[in-house]
XYZ file of N, CA, C and O in Angstrom:
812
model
N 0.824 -1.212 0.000
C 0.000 0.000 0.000
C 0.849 1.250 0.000
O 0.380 2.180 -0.655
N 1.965 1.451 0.582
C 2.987 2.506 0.842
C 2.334 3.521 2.005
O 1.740 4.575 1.779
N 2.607 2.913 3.320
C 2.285 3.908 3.989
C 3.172 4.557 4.509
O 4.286 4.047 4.633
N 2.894 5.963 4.989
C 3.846 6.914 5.637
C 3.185 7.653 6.688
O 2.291 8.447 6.394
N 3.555 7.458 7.939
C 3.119 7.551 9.048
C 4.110 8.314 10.609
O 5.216 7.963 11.020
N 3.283 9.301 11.106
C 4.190 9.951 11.836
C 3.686 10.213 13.139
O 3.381 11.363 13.457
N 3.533 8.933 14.188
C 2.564 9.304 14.661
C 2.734 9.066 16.274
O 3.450 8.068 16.196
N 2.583 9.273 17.624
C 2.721 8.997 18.749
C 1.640 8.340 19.620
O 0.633 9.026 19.799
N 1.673 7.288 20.114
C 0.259 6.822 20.793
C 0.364 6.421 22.526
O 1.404 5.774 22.653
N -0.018 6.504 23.274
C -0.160 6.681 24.366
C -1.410 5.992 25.248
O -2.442 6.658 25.331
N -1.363 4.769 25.866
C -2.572 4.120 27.038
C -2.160 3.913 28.170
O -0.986 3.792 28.522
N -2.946 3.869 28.698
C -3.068 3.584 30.406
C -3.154 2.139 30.382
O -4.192 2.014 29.731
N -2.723 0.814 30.681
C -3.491 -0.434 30.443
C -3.147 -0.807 29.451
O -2.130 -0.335 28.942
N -4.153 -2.149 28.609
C -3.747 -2.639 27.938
C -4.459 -2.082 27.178
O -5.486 -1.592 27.647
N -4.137 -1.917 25.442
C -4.533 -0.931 24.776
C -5.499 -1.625 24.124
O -6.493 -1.000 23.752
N -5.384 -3.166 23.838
C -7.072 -3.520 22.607
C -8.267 -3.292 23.898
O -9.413 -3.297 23.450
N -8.196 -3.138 25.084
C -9.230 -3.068 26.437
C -9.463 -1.113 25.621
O -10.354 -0.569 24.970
N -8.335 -0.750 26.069
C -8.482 1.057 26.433
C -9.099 1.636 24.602
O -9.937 2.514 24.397
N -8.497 0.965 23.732
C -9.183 1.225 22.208
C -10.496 0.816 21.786
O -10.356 -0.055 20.927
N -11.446 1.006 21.959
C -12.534 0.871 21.713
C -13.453 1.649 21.027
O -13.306 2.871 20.997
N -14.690 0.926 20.288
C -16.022 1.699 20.226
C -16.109 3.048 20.788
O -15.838 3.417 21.931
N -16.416 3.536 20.061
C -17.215 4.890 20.890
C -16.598 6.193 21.539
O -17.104 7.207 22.018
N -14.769 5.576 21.288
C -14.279 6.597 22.070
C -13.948 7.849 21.446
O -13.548 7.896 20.283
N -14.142 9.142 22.369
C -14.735 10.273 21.940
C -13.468 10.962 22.236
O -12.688 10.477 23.056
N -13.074 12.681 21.272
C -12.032 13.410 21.755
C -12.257 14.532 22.334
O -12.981 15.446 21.940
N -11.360 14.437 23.690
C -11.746 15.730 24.376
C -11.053 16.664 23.696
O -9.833 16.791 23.588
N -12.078 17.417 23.171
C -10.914 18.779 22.051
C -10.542 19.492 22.902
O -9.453 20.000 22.633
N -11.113 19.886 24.196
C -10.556 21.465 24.994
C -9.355 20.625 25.190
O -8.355 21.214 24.780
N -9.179 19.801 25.531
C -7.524 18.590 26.349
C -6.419 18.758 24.858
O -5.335 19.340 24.888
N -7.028 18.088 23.618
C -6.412 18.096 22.622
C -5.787 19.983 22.149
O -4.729 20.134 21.538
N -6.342 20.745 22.419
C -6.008 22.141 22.301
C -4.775 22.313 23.041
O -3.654 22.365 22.535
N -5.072 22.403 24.351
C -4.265 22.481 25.424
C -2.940 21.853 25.271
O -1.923 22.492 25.543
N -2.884 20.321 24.743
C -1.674 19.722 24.305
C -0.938 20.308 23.317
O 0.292 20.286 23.368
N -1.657 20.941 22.233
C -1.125 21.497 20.790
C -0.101 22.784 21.411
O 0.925 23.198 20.870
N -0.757 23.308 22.806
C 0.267 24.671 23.299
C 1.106 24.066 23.515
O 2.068 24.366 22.807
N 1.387 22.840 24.573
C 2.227 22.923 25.360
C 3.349 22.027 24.447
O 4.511 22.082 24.851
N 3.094 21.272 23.336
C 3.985 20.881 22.497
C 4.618 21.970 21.475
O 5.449 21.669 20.619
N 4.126 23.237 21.677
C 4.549 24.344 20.803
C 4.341 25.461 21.562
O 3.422 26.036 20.979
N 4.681 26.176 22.615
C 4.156 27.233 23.304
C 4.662 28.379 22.883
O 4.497 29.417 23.523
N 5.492 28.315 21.498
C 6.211 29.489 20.914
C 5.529 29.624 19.598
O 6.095 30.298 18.737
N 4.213 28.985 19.296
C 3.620 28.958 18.209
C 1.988 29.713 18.091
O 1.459 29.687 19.203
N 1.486 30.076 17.496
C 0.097 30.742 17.507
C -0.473 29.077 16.757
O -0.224 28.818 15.579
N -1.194 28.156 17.619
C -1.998 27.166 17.824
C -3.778 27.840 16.609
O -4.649 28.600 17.033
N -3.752 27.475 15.788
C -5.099 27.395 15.195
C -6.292 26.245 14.919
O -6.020 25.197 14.333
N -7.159 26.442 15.230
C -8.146 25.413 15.448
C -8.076 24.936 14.128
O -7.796 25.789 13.286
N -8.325 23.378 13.595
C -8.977 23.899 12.265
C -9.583 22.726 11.607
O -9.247 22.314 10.496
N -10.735 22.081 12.557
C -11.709 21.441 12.802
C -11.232 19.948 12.827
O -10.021 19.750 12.934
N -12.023 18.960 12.742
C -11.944 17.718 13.093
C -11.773 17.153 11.851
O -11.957 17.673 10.750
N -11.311 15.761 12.196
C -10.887 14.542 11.105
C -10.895 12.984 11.970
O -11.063 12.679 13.150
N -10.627 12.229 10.740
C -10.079 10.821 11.683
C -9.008 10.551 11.105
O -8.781 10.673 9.901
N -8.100 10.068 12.159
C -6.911 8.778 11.747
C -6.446 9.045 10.687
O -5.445 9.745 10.533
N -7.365 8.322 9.441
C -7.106 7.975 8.390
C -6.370 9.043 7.853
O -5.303 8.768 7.305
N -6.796 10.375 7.916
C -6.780 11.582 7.194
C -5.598 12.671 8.016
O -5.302 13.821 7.691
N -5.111 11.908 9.091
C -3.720 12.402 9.800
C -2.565 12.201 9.932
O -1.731 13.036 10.282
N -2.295 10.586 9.553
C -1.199 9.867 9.956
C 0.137 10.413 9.069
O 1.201 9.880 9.381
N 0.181 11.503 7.915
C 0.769 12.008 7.258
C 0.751 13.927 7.379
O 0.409 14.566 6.385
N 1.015 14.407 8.238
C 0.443 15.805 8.341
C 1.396 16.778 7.545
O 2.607 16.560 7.561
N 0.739 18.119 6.674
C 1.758 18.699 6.704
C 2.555 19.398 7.118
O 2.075 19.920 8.124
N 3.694 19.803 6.920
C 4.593 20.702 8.043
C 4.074 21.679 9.151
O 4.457 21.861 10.307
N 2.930 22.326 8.305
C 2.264 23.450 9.175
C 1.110 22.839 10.407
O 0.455 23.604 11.114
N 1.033 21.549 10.477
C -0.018 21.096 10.898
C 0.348 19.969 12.087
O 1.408 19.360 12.225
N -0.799 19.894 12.855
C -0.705 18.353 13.269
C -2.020 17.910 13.994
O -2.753 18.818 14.388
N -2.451 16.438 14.242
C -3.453 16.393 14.617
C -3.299 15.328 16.547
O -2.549 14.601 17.198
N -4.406 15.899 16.576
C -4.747 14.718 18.600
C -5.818 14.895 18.560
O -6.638 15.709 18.134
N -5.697 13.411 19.420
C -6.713 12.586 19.793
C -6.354 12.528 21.551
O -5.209 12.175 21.836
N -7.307 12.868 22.704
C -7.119 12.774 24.101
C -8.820 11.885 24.312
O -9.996 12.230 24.198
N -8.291 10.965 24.570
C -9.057 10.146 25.355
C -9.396 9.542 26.193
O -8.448 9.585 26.977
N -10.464 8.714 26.795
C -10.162 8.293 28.299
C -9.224 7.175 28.178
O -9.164 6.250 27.367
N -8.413 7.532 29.322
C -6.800 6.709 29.563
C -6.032 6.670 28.062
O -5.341 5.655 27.974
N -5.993 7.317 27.150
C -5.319 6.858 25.765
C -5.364 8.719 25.507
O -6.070 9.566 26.054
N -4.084 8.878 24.238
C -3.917 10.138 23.752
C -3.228 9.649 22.377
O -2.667 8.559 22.265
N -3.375 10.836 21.095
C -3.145 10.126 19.572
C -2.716 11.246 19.497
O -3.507 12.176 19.659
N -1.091 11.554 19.179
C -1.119 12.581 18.391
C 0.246 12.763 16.841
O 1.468 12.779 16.994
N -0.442 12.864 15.609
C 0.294 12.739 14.720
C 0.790 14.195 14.517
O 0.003 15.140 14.462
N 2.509 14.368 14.377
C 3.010 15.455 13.629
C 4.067 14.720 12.972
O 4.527 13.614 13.258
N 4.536 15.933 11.562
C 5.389 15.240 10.816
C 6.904 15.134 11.574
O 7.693 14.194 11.484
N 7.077 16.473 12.401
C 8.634 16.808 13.432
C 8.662 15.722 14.375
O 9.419 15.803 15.342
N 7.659 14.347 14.150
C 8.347 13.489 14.830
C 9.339 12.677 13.750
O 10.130 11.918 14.310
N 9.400 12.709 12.617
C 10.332 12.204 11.917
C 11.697 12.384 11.786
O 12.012 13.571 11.870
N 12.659 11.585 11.601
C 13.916 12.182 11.409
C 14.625 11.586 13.153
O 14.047 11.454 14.232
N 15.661 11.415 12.867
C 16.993 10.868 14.580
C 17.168 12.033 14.948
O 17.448 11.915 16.141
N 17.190 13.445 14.608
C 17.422 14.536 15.390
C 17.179 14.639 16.556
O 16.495 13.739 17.044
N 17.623 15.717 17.413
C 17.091 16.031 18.672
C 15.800 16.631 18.665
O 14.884 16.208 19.370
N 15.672 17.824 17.719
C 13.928 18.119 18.003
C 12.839 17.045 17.838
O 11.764 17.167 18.426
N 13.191 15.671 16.798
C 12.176 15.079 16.832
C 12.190 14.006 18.189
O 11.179 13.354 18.452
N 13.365 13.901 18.968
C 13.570 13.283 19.579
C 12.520 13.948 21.122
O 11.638 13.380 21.767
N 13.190 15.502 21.282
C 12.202 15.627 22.130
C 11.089 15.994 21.933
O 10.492 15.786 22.990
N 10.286 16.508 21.077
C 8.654 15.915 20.717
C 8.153 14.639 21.235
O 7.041 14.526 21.752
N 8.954 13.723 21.095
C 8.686 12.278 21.500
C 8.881 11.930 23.178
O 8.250 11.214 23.956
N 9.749 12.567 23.282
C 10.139 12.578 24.947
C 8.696 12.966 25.728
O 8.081 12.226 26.495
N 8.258 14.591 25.245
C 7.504 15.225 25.619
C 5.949 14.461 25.606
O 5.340 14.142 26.627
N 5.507 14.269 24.316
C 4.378 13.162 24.376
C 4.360 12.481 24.728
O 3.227 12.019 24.591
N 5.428 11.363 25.671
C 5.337 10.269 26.149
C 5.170 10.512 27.572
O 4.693 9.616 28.268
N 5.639 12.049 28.277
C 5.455 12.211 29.213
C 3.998 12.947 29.613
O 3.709 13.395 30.723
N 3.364 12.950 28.700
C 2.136 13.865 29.118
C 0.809 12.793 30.367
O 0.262 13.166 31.405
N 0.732 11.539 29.674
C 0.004 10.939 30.332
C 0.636 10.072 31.373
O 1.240 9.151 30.823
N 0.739 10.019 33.037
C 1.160 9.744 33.942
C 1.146 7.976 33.574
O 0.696 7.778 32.446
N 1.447 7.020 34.126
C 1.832 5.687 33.925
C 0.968 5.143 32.488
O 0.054 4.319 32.479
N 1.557 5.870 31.297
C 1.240 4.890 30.140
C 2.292 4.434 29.547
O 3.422 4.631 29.993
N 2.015 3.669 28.304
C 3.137 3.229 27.944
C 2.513 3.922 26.343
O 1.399 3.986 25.824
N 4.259 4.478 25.847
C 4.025 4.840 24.477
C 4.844 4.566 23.631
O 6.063 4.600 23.794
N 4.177 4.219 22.487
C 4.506 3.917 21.189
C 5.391 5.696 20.355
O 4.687 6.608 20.788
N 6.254 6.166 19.668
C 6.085 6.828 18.098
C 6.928 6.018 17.331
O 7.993 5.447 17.562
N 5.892 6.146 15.972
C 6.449 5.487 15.150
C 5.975 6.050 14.191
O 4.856 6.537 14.031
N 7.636 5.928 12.924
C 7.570 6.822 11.931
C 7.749 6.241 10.547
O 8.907 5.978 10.223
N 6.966 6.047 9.847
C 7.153 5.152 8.744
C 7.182 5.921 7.172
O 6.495 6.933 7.038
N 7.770 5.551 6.323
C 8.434 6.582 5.014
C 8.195 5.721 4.063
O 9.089 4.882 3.950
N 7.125 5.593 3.175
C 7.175 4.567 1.679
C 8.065 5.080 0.723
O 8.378 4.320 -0.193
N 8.505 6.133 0.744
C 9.510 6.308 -0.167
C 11.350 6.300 0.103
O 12.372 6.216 -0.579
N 10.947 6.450 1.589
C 12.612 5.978 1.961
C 12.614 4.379 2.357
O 13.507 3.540 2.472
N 11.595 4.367 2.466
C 11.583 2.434 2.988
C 12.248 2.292 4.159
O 13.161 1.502 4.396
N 11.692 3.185 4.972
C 12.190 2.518 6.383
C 11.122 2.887 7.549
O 10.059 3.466 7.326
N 11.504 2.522 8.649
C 11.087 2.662 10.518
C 11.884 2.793 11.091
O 13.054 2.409 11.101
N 10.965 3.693 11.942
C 11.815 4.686 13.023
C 10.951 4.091 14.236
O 9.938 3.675 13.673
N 10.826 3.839 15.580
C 10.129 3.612 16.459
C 11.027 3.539 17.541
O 12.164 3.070 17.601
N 9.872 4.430 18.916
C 10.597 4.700 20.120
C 9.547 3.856 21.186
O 8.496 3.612 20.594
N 9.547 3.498 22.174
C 9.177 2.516 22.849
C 9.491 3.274 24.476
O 10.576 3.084 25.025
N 8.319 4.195 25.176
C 8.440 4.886 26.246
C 7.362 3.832 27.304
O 6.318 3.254 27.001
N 8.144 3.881 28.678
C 7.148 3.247 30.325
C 7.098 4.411 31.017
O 8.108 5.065 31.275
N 5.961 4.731 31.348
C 6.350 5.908 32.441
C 7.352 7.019 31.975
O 8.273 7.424 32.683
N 7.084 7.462 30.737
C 7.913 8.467 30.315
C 8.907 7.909 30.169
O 9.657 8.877 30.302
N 9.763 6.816 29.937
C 11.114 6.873 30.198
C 11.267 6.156 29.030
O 10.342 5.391 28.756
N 12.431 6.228 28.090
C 12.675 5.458 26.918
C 13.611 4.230 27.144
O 14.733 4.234 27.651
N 12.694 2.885 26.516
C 13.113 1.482 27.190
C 13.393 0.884 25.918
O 14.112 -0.115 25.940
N 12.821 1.439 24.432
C 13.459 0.912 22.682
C 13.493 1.905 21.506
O 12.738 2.629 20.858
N 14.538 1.608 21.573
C 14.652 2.385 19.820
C 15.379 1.847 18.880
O 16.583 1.589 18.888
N 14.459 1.660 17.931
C 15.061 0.912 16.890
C 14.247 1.744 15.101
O 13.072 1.853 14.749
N 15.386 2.100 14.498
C 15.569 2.198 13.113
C 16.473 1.622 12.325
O 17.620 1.194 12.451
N 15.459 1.741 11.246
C 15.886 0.123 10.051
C 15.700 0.635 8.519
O 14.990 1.640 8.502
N 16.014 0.344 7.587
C 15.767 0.764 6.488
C 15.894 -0.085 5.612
O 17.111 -0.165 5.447
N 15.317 -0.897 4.822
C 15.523 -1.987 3.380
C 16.838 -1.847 3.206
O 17.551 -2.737 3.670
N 17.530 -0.601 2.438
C 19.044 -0.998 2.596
C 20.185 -0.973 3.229
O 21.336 -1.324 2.970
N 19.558 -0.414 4.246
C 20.649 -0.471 5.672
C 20.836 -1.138 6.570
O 21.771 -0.966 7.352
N 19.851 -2.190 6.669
C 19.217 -3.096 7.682
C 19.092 -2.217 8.852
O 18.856 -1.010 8.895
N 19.321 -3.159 9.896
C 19.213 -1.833 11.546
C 20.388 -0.954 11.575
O 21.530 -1.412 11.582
N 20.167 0.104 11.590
C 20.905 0.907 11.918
C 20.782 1.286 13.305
O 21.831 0.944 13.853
N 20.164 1.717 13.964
C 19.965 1.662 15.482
C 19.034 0.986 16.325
O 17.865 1.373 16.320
N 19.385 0.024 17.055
C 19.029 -1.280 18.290
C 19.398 -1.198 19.560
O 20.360 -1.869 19.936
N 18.719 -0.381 20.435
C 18.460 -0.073 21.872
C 17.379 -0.591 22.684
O 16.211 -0.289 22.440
N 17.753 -1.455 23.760
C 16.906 -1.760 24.589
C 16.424 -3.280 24.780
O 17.093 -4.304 24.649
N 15.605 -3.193 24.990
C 14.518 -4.809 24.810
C 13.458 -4.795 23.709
O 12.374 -4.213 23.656
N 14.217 -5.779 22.657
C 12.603 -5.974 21.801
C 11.036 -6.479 22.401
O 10.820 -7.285 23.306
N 10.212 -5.845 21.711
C 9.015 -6.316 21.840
C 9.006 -7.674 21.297
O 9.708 -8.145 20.402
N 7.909 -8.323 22.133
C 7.308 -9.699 21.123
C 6.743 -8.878 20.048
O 7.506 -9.243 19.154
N 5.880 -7.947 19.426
C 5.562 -7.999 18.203
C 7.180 -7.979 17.003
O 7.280 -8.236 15.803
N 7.992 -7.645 17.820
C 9.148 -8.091 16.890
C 9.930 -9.047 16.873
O 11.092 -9.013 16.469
N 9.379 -9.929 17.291
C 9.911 -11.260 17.319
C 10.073 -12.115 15.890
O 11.152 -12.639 15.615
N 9.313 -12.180 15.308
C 9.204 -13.028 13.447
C 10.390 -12.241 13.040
O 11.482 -12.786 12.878
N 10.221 -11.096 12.889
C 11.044 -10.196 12.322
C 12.659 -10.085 12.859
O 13.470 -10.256 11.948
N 13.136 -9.873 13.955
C 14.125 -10.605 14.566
C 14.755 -12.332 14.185
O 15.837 -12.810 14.527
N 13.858 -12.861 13.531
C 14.272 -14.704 13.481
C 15.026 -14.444 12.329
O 16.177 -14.678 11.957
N 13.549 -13.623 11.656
C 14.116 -14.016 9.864
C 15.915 -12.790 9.618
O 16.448 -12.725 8.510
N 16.434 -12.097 10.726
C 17.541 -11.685 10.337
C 18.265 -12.403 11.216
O 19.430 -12.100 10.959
N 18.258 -13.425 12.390
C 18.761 -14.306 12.546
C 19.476 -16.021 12.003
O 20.374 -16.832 12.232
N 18.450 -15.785 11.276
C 18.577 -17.276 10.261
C 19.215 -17.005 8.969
O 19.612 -17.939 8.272
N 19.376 -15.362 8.485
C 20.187 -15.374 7.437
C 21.728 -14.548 7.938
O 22.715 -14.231 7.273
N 21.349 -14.359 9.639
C 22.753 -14.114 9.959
C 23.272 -12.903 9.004
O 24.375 -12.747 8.479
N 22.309 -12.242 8.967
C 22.450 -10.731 8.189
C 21.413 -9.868 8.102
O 20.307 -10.283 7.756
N 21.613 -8.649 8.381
C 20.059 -7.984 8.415
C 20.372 -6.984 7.090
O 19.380 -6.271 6.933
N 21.626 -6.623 5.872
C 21.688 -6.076 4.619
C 21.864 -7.353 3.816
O 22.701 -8.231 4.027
N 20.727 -7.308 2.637
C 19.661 -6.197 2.396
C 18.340 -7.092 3.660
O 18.235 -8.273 3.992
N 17.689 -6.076 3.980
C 16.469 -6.545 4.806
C 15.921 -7.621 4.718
O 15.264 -7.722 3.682
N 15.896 -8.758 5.567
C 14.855 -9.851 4.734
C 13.504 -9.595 5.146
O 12.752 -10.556 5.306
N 13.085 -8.387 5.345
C 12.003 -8.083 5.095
C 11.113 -6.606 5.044
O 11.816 -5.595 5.041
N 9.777 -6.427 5.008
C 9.686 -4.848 4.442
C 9.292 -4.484 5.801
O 8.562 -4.980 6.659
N 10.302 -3.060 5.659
C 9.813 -1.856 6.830
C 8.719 -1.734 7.382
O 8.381 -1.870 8.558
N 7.926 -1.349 6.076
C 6.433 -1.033 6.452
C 5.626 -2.451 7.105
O 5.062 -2.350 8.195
N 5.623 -3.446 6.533
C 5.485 -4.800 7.502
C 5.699 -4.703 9.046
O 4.902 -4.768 9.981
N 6.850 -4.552 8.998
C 7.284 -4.189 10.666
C 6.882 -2.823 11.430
O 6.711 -2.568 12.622
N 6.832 -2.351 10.712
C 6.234 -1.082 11.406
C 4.583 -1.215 11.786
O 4.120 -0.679 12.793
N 4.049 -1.730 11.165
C 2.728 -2.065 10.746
C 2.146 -3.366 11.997
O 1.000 -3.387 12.445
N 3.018 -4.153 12.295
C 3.214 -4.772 13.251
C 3.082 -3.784 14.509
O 2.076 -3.591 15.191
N 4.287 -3.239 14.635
C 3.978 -2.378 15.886
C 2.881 -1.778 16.136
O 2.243 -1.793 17.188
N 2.587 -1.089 14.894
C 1.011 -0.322 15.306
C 0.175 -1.035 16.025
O -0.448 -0.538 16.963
N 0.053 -2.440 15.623
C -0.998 -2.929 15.901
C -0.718 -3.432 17.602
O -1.509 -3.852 18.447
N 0.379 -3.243 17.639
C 0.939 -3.361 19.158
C 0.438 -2.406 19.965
O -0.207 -2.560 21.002
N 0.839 -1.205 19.323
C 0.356 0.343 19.968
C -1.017 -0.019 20.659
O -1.209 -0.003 21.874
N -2.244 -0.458 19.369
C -3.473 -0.056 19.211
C -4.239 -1.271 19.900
O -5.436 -1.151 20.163
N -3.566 -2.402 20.181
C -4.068 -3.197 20.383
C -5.035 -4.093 19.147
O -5.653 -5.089 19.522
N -5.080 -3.795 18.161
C -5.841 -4.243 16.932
C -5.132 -3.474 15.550
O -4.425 -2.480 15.385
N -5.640 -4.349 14.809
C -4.903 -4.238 13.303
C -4.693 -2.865 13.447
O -4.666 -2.698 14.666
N -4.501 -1.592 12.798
C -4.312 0.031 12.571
C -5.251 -0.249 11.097
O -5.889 0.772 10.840
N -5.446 -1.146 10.275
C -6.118 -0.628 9.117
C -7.424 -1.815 8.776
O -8.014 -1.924 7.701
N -7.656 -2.632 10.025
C -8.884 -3.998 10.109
C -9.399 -3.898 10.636
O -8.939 -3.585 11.734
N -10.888 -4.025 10.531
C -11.721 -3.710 11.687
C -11.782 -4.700 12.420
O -11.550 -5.756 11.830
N -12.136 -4.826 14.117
C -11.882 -5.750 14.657
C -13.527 -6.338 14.744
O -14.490 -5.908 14.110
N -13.507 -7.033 15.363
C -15.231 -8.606 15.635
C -15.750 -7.650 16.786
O -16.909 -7.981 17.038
N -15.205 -6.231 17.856
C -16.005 -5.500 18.422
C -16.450 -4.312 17.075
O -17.659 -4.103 17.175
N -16.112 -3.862 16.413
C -16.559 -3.128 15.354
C -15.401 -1.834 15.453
O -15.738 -0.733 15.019
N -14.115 -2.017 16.005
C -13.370 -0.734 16.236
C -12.593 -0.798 15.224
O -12.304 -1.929 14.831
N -12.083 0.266 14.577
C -11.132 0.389 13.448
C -10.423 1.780 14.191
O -10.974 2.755 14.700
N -8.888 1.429 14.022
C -8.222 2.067 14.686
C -7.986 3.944 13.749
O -7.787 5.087 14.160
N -8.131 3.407 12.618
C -8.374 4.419 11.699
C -9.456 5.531 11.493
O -9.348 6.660 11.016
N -10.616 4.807 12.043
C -11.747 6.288 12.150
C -11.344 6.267 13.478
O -12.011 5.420 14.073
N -10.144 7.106 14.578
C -10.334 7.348 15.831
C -10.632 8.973 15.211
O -10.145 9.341 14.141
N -11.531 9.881 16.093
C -11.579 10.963 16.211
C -10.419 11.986 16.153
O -10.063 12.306 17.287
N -9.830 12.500 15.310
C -8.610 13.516 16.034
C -9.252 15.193 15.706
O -10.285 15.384 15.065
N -8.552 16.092 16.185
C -8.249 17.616 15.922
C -7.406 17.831 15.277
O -6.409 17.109 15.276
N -7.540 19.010 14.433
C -6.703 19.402 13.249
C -6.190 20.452 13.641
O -7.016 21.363 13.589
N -4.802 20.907 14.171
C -4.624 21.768 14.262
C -3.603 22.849 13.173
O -2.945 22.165 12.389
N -3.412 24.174 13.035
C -2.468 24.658 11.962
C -1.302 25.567 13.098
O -1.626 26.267 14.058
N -0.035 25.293 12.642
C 0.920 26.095 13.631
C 1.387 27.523 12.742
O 1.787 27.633 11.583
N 1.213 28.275 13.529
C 1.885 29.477 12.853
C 3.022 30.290 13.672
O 3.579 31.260 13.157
């Protein structure tokens, strides 16, 4: 499909429990976050969307989702190993008191993943990979959702060229994040893709 995705996720609990049906965004909360991730910026409202229609924002923009025990928020300045995107990520992971957070940054045209892995605010994985670079950076403890993916560069005892696609693995994680597929609807009727977000414009 080529997806490209820039996005930070955040639960209290276990997340296919905390992702559900019905869940609604507190916009005054989602506002409030847009300052304090930019408090040197003039914050513009500029109405609602879902998921689907965020996970790629442009420069001037970004979107959240604040929900009960869970928070969604996609900007593109989480992309890139730099330090600013680094602390964007710091910062969102610390907003909600004992969750655990996912960002993860995915590029169909560079063919790679970026993903940071926060407990309690604190960063416990980071790992970026690229089709022709294999891993380039491996910190921490893997997840079981990266476990398949871990074998198959074990068994060829080489991770250049990739034995397998970015977006696959990245795509994996999401569904780690979300607790359910990111693009399947699940047998409760939740699709992680129509979640509610705010659109905001930075100036």
């Amino acid at each position: 499909m080529g997806w490209s995705a820039a996005l930070a996720c955040a639960s209290i609990g276990e997340p296919g429990r905390v992702f559900r049906p019905g869940l609604e965004n507190d916009e005054g909360a989602a506002l409030e976050l847009a300052r304090r991730l930019y408090p040197a910026a003039t914050v513009e409202d500029a109405g609602r969307t879902v998921l689907d229609f965020a996970l790629w924002p442009y420069d001037d923009e970004l979107f959240i989702g604040v929900y009960d025990g869970a928070l969604l928020v996609c900007d593109r300045r989480l992309c890139g190993l730099d330090e600013g995107a680094r602390g964007i990520a710091d910062t969102i992971a610390s907003v909600l008191p004992g969750s655990g957070c996912g960002v993860l940054v995915l590029h169909s045209e560079a063919r790679g993943c970026w993903f940071r892995r926060y407990r309690d605010g604190s960063l416990v994985r980071d790992v970026y990979l690229t089709a022709e670079d294999g891993v380039v950076v491996d910190q921490g403890e893997p997840l079981p959702a990266e476990a398949p993916y871990r074998k198959a560069i074990e068994e060829r005892e080489a991770d250049v060229p990739l034995p397998f696609d970015p977006e696959e693995y990245g795509l994996a994680l999401a569904a780690d994040l979300f607790g359910h597929d990111l693009a399947a609807r699940g047998s409760d009727g939740f699709l992680p893709l129509e979640l509610p977000v705010r659109r905001f414009r930075l100036a």
